[in-house]
Amino acid sequence: MQINVSQQLRASIGSIRNYEVSETIDIGGSESMVQGEVRLMRTDRGILAKGTLHTEVEITCSRCLSLFSCLLTLNIEEEYFPITDVVSGAWLPLSEESGSFTIDERHILDLTEAIRQCVLLVIPMKPLCREDCAGLCSNCGHNLNQGPCGCLPQDTDPRWSELRKCLSTSPPLPFQEGLIPLSFKGEGE
Ligand SMILES: [Zn+2]
Ligand SMILES: [Zn+2]
């Protein structure tokens, strides 16, 4: 996402230009569409890029482990420092602020890295595909967003084990010719 700012570097401090952004950039190995508006303002030292952008990235739900698209709002505010003087072409001393963004010798301001860094900051630590994501069954691993699995609830609640005792000692089914009553199976266990 490169913008040529040679004209604006010659402009007076405080001059403003607005840019529509609509580009795909590589974020974490996949192409993501980034859209929005960025305002560039000439400062005494360089150019301040400020704007709100929107993008969508594919991330893994921390609860059900499925991939989903997450909408992100990126608030960008970075000052870019030219490495050469736009008029004389002479090299300028680098800013003492380590990691600051630069405008290259062709007067290109590149927003890509600032956008990438912003994405890393706003991606949730524990992303959820939806707020009420039901997660995975701790017993069989079934994704409970797709409906219940066949597992009985865990034995943590003593009331369930009482219920289970009742089930296993339920009276035999009425005898039907040709059918073996279920209660005969496993008798004596
Ligand atoms: Zn989920
Ligand atoms: Zn289960």
Coordinates of N, CA and C and ligand atoms in Angstrom, one line a residue:
M1 N 0.8 -1.2 0.0 CA 0.0 0.0 0.0 C 0.9 1.2 0.0
Q2 N 1.3 1.6 -1.2 CA 2.3 2.6 -1.3 C 1.7 3.9 -1.9
I3 N 2.1 5.0 -1.2 CA 1.6 6.4 -1.7 C 2.8 7.2 -1.9
N4 N 2.9 7.9 -3.1 CA 4.0 8.8 -3.4 C 3.6 10.1 -2.8
V5 N 4.5 10.6 -1.9 CA 4.2 11.8 -1.1 C 5.2 12.9 -1.4
S6 N 5.9 12.8 -2.6 CA 6.9 13.9 -2.9 C 6.2 15.3 -3.0
Q7 N 5.0 15.3 -3.5 CA 4.3 16.6 -3.6 C 4.0 17.2 -2.2
Q8 N 3.6 16.3 -1.4 CA 3.1 16.7 0.0 C 4.3 17.1 0.8
L9 N 5.5 16.5 0.6 CA 6.7 16.8 1.4 C 7.1 18.2 1.0
R10 N 6.8 18.7 -0.2 CA 7.1 20.1 -0.5 C 6.1 21.1 0.0
A11 N 5.0 20.6 0.4 CA 3.9 21.5 0.8 C 4.2 22.0 2.2
S12 N 3.4 23.0 2.7 CA 3.6 23.6 4.0 C 3.1 22.7 5.1
I13 N 3.7 22.9 6.3 CA 3.3 22.1 7.4 C 1.8 22.3 7.7
G14 N 1.1 21.2 7.9 CA -0.3 21.2 8.2 C -1.2 20.9 7.0
S15 N -0.5 20.8 5.8 CA -1.3 20.5 4.6 C -1.8 19.1 4.7
I16 N -3.0 18.8 4.2 CA -3.7 17.5 4.4 C -4.1 17.0 3.0
R17 N -3.9 15.7 2.9 CA -4.5 14.9 1.8 C -5.2 13.7 2.3
N18 N -6.3 13.4 1.7 CA -7.0 12.2 2.0 C -6.9 11.1 0.9
Y19 N -6.8 9.9 1.4 CA -6.6 8.8 0.4 C -7.7 7.7 0.7
E20 N -8.3 7.3 -0.3 CA -9.2 6.1 -0.2 C -8.3 4.9 -0.2
V21 N -8.5 4.0 0.7 CA -7.7 2.8 0.7 C -8.6 1.6 0.3
S22 N -8.2 0.8 -0.6 CA -9.0 -0.4 -1.0 C -8.0 -1.3 -1.7
E23 N -7.3 -2.1 -0.8 CA -6.3 -3.0 -1.4 C -6.2 -4.3 -0.6
T24 N -5.7 -5.3 -1.2 CA -5.4 -6.5 -0.5 C -4.0 -6.5 0.0
I25 N -3.8 -6.9 1.2 CA -2.4 -7.0 1.7 C -2.2 -8.3 2.4
D26 N -1.0 -8.8 2.5 CA -0.7 -10.1 3.1 C -0.6 -9.9 4.6
I27 N -1.6 -10.5 5.3 CA -1.5 -10.4 6.8 C -1.4 -11.9 7.3
G28 N -0.3 -12.2 7.9 CA -0.1 -13.5 8.5 C -0.2 -14.6 7.5
G29 N 0.2 -14.4 6.2 CA 0.2 -15.5 5.3 C -1.0 -15.6 4.4
S30 N -2.0 -14.7 4.7 CA -3.2 -14.8 3.8 C -3.6 -13.4 3.4
E31 N -4.1 -13.3 2.2 CA -4.5 -12.0 1.6 C -5.8 -11.4 2.2
S32 N -5.7 -10.2 2.7 CA -6.9 -9.6 3.3 C -7.2 -8.3 2.7
M33 N -8.5 -8.1 2.4 CA -8.9 -6.8 1.8 C -8.9 -5.7 2.9
V34 N -8.3 -4.6 2.7 CA -8.3 -3.5 3.6 C -8.9 -2.3 3.0
Q35 N -9.9 -1.7 3.7 CA -10.6 -0.6 3.1 C -10.8 0.5 4.1
G36 N -10.9 1.7 3.6 CA -11.1 2.8 4.6 C -10.5 4.1 4.0
E37 N -10.3 5.0 4.9 CA -9.7 6.3 4.4 C -8.5 6.7 5.3
V38 N -7.5 7.2 4.7 CA -6.3 7.6 5.5 C -6.1 9.1 5.2
R39 N -5.8 9.8 6.2 CA -5.5 11.3 6.0 C -4.0 11.4 6.3
L40 N -3.3 12.0 5.3 CA -1.9 12.3 5.5 C -1.7 13.8 5.8
M41 N -1.0 14.1 6.8 CA -0.8 15.5 7.2 C 0.8 15.8 7.2
R42 N 1.1 16.8 6.6 CA 2.6 17.2 6.6 C 2.9 17.8 8.0
T43 N 3.9 17.2 8.6 CA 4.3 17.7 9.9 C 5.7 18.4 9.8
D44 N 6.3 18.9 10.8 CA 7.6 19.5 10.7 C 8.7 18.5 10.4
R45 N 8.4 17.3 10.8 CA 9.5 16.2 10.6 C 9.2 15.3 9.4
G46 N 7.9 15.2 9.0 CA 7.6 14.2 8.0 C 6.1 14.3 7.7
I47 N 5.5 13.1 7.7 CA 4.1 13.0 7.4 C 3.4 12.1 8.4
L48 N 2.3 12.6 8.9 CA 1.5 11.8 9.9 C 0.3 11.2 9.1
A49 N 0.3 9.8 9.2 CA -0.8 9.1 8.6 C -1.8 8.7 9.6
K50 N -3.0 9.1 9.4 CA -4.1 8.8 10.4 C -5.3 8.4 9.7
G51 N -6.0 7.3 10.2 CA -7.2 6.9 9.5 C -7.8 5.7 10.2
T52 N -9.0 5.3 9.7 CA -9.7 4.2 10.2 C -9.9 3.2 9.0
L53 N -9.4 2.0 9.2 CA -9.5 1.0 8.1 C -10.3 -0.2 8.7
H54 N -10.8 -0.9 7.7 CA -11.5 -2.2 8.1 C -11.0 -3.3 7.3
T55 N -10.9 -4.4 8.0 CA -10.4 -5.6 7.3 C -11.1 -6.9 7.9
E56 N -10.9 -8.0 7.3 CA -11.5 -9.2 7.8 C -10.4 -10.3 7.7
V57 N -10.1 -11.0 8.8 CA -9.1 -12.0 8.8 C -9.7 -13.3 9.3
E58 N -9.1 -14.4 8.8 CA -9.5 -15.7 9.1 C -8.8 -16.1 10.4
I59 N -9.5 -16.4 11.5 CA -8.8 -16.9 12.7 C -9.5 -18.1 13.3
T60 N -8.8 -18.7 14.3 CA -9.4 -19.9 14.9 C -10.1 -19.6 16.2
C61 N -11.3 -20.1 16.3 CA -12.1 -19.8 17.5 C -11.4 -20.6 18.7
S62 N -11.2 -19.9 19.8 CA -10.4 -20.5 20.9 C -11.3 -21.5 21.7
R63 N -12.6 -21.6 21.4 CA -13.4 -22.5 22.1 C -13.8 -23.7 21.3
C64 N -14.1 -23.5 20.0 CA -14.6 -24.7 19.2 C -13.5 -25.0 18.1
L65 N -12.4 -24.2 18.0 CA -11.3 -24.5 17.1 C -11.7 -24.4 15.7
S66 N -12.8 -23.9 15.3 CA -13.1 -23.7 13.9 C -12.7 -22.4 13.4
L67 N -12.4 -22.4 12.1 CA -11.9 -21.1 11.4 C -13.1 -20.2 11.2
F68 N -13.0 -19.0 11.4 CA -14.1 -18.0 11.1 C -13.5 -16.7 10.7
S69 N -14.3 -15.9 10.0 CA -13.8 -14.5 9.6 C -14.1 -13.5 10.7
C70 N -13.1 -12.8 11.1 CA -13.3 -11.8 12.2 C -13.1 -10.4 11.5
L71 N -14.1 -9.6 11.8 CA -14.0 -8.2 11.3 C -13.2 -7.4 12.2
L72 N -12.2 -6.6 11.7 CA -11.3 -5.8 12.5 C -11.4 -4.4 12.1
T73 N -11.4 -3.5 13.1 CA -11.3 -2.0 12.8 C -9.9 -1.6 13.2
L74 N -9.2 -1.0 12.3 CA -7.8 -0.6 12.5 C -7.7 0.9 12.6
N75 N -7.3 1.4 13.8 CA -7.1 2.8 13.9 C -5.6 3.1 13.8
I76 N -5.3 3.7 12.6 CA -3.9 3.9 12.3 C -3.5 5.3 12.7
E77 N -2.3 5.4 13.3 CA -1.8 6.8 13.5 C -0.3 6.6 13.7
E78 N 0.4 6.9 12.6 CA 1.9 6.8 12.6 C 2.5 7.9 11.9
E79 N 3.6 8.4 12.4 CA 4.4 9.4 11.7 C 5.5 8.8 10.9
Y80 N 5.6 9.2 9.6 CA 6.6 8.7 8.7 C 7.7 9.8 8.5
F81 N 8.9 9.4 8.6 CA 10.1 10.3 8.4 C 10.8 10.1 7.1
P82 N 11.0 11.1 6.3 CA 11.7 10.9 5.1 C 13.2 10.6 5.3
I83 N 13.8 9.7 4.5 CA 15.2 9.4 4.7 C 16.1 10.3 3.8
T84 N 15.5 11.0 2.8 CA 16.2 12.0 2.0 C 15.4 13.3 2.0
D85 N 16.1 14.4 1.7 CA 15.5 15.7 1.6 C 14.8 15.7 0.2
V86 N 13.5 16.1 0.2 CA 12.8 16.0 -1.1 C 13.3 17.0 -2.1
V87 N 13.9 18.1 -1.6 CA 14.4 19.1 -2.6 C 15.8 18.8 -3.0
S88 N 16.7 18.6 -2.1 CA 18.1 18.5 -2.4 C 18.5 17.0 -2.7
G89 N 17.7 16.1 -2.2 CA 18.1 14.7 -2.4 C 19.1 14.2 -1.4
A90 N 19.5 15.1 -0.5 CA 20.6 14.7 0.5 C 20.0 13.8 1.6
W91 N 20.8 12.8 2.1 CA 20.4 11.9 3.1 C 20.1 12.6 4.4
L92 N 19.0 12.3 5.0 CA 18.7 12.9 6.3 C 19.1 12.0 7.5
P93 N 19.4 12.5 8.6 CA 19.7 11.7 9.8 C 18.4 10.9 10.2
L94 N 18.6 9.6 10.5 CA 17.4 8.8 10.8 C 16.9 9.3 12.2
S95 N 15.6 9.2 12.3 CA 15.0 9.5 13.6 C 15.5 8.6 14.7
E96 N 15.7 9.2 15.9 CA 16.2 8.4 17.0 C 15.2 7.5 17.6
E97 N 13.9 7.7 17.2 CA 12.8 6.8 17.6 C 13.0 5.5 16.9
S98 N 13.4 4.4 17.6 CA 13.7 3.2 16.9 C 12.4 2.6 16.5
G99 N 12.4 1.9 15.3 CA 11.2 1.3 14.8 C 10.2 2.3 14.1
S100 N 10.7 3.5 14.0 CA 9.8 4.5 13.3 C 9.7 4.2 11.8
F101 N 8.6 4.6 11.2 CA 8.4 4.4 9.8 C 9.1 5.4 9.0
T102 N 9.6 5.0 7.8 CA 10.3 6.0 7.0 C 9.6 6.1 5.6
I103 N 10.0 7.2 4.9 CA 9.6 7.5 3.6 C 10.9 7.3 2.7
D104 N 10.8 6.4 1.8 CA 12.1 6.0 1.1 C 12.6 7.1 0.2
E105 N 13.8 6.8 -0.5 CA 14.4 7.9 -1.3 C 13.6 8.2 -2.6
R106 N 12.6 7.4 -2.9 CA 11.7 7.7 -4.0 C 10.5 8.4 -3.5
H107 N 10.5 8.8 -2.2 CA 9.3 9.5 -1.6 C 8.1 8.6 -1.5
I108 N 8.3 7.4 -1.3 CA 7.2 6.4 -1.2 C 6.9 6.2 0.3
L109 N 5.6 6.4 0.7 CA 5.2 6.1 2.1 C 4.4 4.8 2.0
D110 N 4.9 3.8 2.7 CA 4.2 2.5 2.6 C 3.5 2.1 3.9
L111 N 2.2 2.0 3.8 CA 1.3 1.8 4.9 C 1.2 0.3 5.4
T112 N 1.8 -0.6 4.5 CA 1.5 -2.0 4.7 C 2.0 -2.5 6.1
E113 N 3.2 -2.1 6.5 CA 3.7 -2.6 7.8 C 2.9 -2.0 9.0
A114 N 2.5 -0.8 8.9 CA 1.7 -0.2 10.0 C 0.4 -0.9 10.1
I115 N -0.2 -1.3 9.0 CA -1.5 -2.0 9.0 C -1.3 -3.4 9.6
R116 N -0.2 -4.1 9.2 CA 0.1 -5.4 9.8 C 0.2 -5.3 11.3
Q117 N 1.0 -4.3 11.7 CA 1.2 -4.2 13.2 C -0.1 -3.9 13.9
C118 N -0.9 -3.1 13.3 CA -2.2 -2.8 13.9 C -3.1 -4.0 14.0
V119 N -3.1 -4.8 13.0 CA -3.9 -6.0 13.0 C -3.5 -6.9 14.2
L120 N -2.1 -7.1 14.4 CA -1.7 -7.9 15.5 C -2.1 -7.4 16.8
L121 N -2.2 -6.1 16.9 CA -2.6 -5.5 18.2 C -4.1 -5.7 18.5
V122 N -5.0 -5.6 17.4 CA -6.4 -5.7 17.6 C -7.0 -7.1 17.6
I123 N -6.3 -8.1 17.1 CA -6.8 -9.4 17.0 C -7.0 -9.9 18.5
P124 N -8.2 -10.3 18.8 CA -8.5 -10.7 20.2 C -7.6 -11.9 20.6
M125 N -7.2 -11.9 21.9 CA -6.3 -12.9 22.5 C -7.1 -14.3 22.5
K126 N -8.3 -14.2 22.8 CA -9.1 -15.5 22.8 C -10.3 -15.3 21.9
P127 N -10.1 -15.4 20.6 CA -11.2 -15.1 19.7 C -12.3 -16.1 19.8
L128 N -13.6 -15.6 19.7 CA -14.7 -16.5 19.7 C -15.5 -16.3 18.4
C129 N -15.9 -17.5 17.7 CA -16.6 -17.4 16.5 C -17.9 -16.7 16.7
R130 N -18.5 -16.8 17.9 CA -19.7 -16.0 18.2 C -19.7 -16.0 19.8
E131 N -20.4 -15.0 20.3 CA -20.3 -14.8 21.8 C -20.8 -16.0 22.6
D132 N -21.8 -16.7 22.0 CA -22.3 -17.9 22.8 C -21.8 -19.2 22.2
C133 N -20.6 -19.2 21.6 CA -20.0 -20.4 21.1 C -20.1 -21.5 22.1
A134 N -20.7 -22.7 21.8 CA -20.9 -23.7 22.7 C -19.6 -24.6 22.9
G135 N -18.6 -24.4 22.0 CA -17.4 -25.2 22.2 C -17.5 -26.6 21.9
L136 N -16.5 -27.4 22.3 CA -16.4 -28.8 22.0 C -16.8 -29.6 23.2
C137 N -17.4 -30.8 23.0 CA -17.6 -31.8 24.1 C -16.3 -32.2 24.7
S138 N -16.2 -32.1 26.0 CA -14.9 -32.5 26.6 C -14.7 -34.0 26.5
N139 N -15.7 -34.7 26.2 CA -15.6 -36.2 26.2 C -15.3 -36.7 24.8
C140 N -16.1 -36.3 23.8 CA -15.9 -36.9 22.4 C -15.3 -35.8 21.4
G141 N -15.2 -34.6 21.8 CA -14.7 -33.6 20.9 C -15.6 -33.1 19.9
H142 N -16.9 -33.4 19.9 CA -17.9 -33.0 19.0 C -18.1 -31.5 19.1
N143 N -18.2 -30.8 18.0 CA -18.5 -29.3 18.0 C -20.0 -29.1 18.4
L144 N -20.2 -28.6 19.6 CA -21.6 -28.5 20.1 C -22.4 -27.4 19.5
N145 N -21.7 -26.6 18.6 CA -22.5 -25.6 17.8 C -23.3 -26.3 16.8
Q146 N -22.9 -27.5 16.4 CA -23.7 -28.3 15.4 C -24.7 -29.2 16.0
G147 N -25.0 -29.0 17.3 CA -26.0 -29.8 18.0 C -25.4 -30.7 19.0
P148 N -26.2 -31.3 19.9 CA -25.6 -32.1 21.0 C -25.0 -33.4 20.5
C149 N -24.1 -34.0 21.2 CA -23.5 -35.3 20.9 C -24.3 -36.3 21.8
G150 N -23.9 -37.5 21.6 CA -24.6 -38.6 22.4 C -24.0 -38.8 23.8
C151 N -23.1 -38.0 24.2 CA -22.5 -38.3 25.5 C -23.4 -37.9 26.6
L152 N -23.4 -38.7 27.7 CA -24.1 -38.4 28.9 C -23.3 -37.3 29.6
P153 N -24.0 -36.5 30.4 CA -23.3 -35.5 31.2 C -22.2 -36.2 32.1
Q154 N -21.2 -35.5 32.3 CA -20.1 -36.0 33.2 C -20.6 -36.3 34.6
D155 N -19.8 -37.1 35.3 CA -20.2 -37.6 36.6 C -20.0 -36.6 37.7
T156 N -19.7 -35.4 37.3 CA -19.4 -34.4 38.4 C -20.6 -34.1 39.3
D157 N -21.8 -34.2 38.8 CA -23.0 -33.9 39.6 C -23.5 -35.2 40.1
P158 N -23.6 -35.4 41.5 CA -24.0 -36.7 42.0 C -25.4 -37.0 41.7
R159 N -26.3 -36.0 41.4 CA -27.6 -36.3 41.0 C -27.7 -37.2 39.7
W160 N -26.7 -37.0 38.8 CA -26.8 -37.7 37.6 C -26.4 -39.2 37.9
S161 N -25.5 -39.5 38.8 CA -25.2 -40.9 39.1 C -26.4 -41.6 39.7
E162 N -27.1 -40.9 40.5 CA -28.4 -41.5 41.1 C -29.3 -41.9 39.9
L163 N -29.4 -40.9 39.0 CA -30.3 -41.2 37.8 C -29.9 -42.4 37.1
R164 N -28.6 -42.5 36.9 CA -28.0 -43.6 36.1 C -28.3 -44.9 36.8
K165 N -28.2 -45.0 38.2 CA -28.5 -46.2 38.9 C -30.0 -46.6 38.6
C166 N -30.9 -45.6 38.6 CA -32.3 -45.9 38.3 C -32.4 -46.5 37.0
L167 N -31.7 -45.9 36.0 CA -31.8 -46.4 34.6 C -31.4 -47.9 34.5
S168 N -30.3 -48.2 35.2 CA -29.7 -49.5 35.1 C -30.6 -50.6 35.8
T169 N -31.4 -50.1 36.8 CA -32.2 -51.1 37.5 C -33.7 -51.0 37.2
S170 N -33.9 -50.4 36.0 CA -35.3 -50.2 35.6 C -35.9 -51.6 35.4
P171 N -37.2 -51.8 35.7 CA -37.8 -53.1 35.6 C -37.8 -53.6 34.1
P172 N -37.7 -55.0 34.0 CA -37.7 -55.5 32.6 C -38.8 -55.1 31.8
L173 N -38.6 -55.0 30.5 CA -39.7 -54.7 29.6 C -40.7 -55.8 29.5
P174 N -41.9 -55.5 29.3 CA -42.9 -56.6 29.2 C -42.4 -57.6 28.1
F175 N -42.6 -58.8 28.5 CA -42.1 -59.9 27.6 C -42.9 -59.9 26.3
Q176 N -42.2 -60.0 25.2 CA -42.8 -60.1 23.9 C -42.3 -61.4 23.2
E177 N -43.1 -62.1 22.6 CA -42.6 -63.4 22.0 C -41.6 -63.0 20.9
G178 N -40.6 -63.8 20.9 CA -39.6 -63.6 19.9 C -38.5 -62.6 20.2
L179 N -38.8 -61.8 21.2 CA -37.8 -60.8 21.6 C -37.2 -61.1 23.0
I180 N -35.9 -60.9 23.1 CA -35.3 -61.1 24.4 C -35.3 -59.8 25.1
P181 N -35.9 -59.9 26.3 CA -35.9 -58.6 27.1 C -34.5 -58.0 27.3
L182 N -34.4 -56.8 27.1 CA -33.1 -56.1 27.2 C -32.4 -56.3 28.5
S183 N -33.2 -56.4 29.6 CA -32.7 -56.5 30.9 C -31.9 -57.9 31.1
F184 N -32.1 -58.8 30.2 CA -31.4 -60.1 30.3 C -29.9 -59.9 30.0
K185 N -29.6 -58.9 29.1 CA -28.2 -58.7 28.7 C -27.4 -58.2 29.9
G186 N -26.3 -58.8 30.1 CA -25.4 -58.3 31.1 C -25.9 -58.5 32.5
E187 N -26.8 -59.5 32.6 CA -27.3 -59.7 34.0 C -26.2 -60.4 34.8
G188 N -26.1 -60.1 36.0 CA -25.1 -60.7 36.9 C -23.9 -59.8 37.0
E189 N -23.8 -58.7 36.3 CA -22.6 -57.9 36.3 C -22.6 -57.1 37.6
Ligands
ZN1 ZN -16.4 -21.2 18.4
ZN2 ZN -19.6 -35.8 23.4

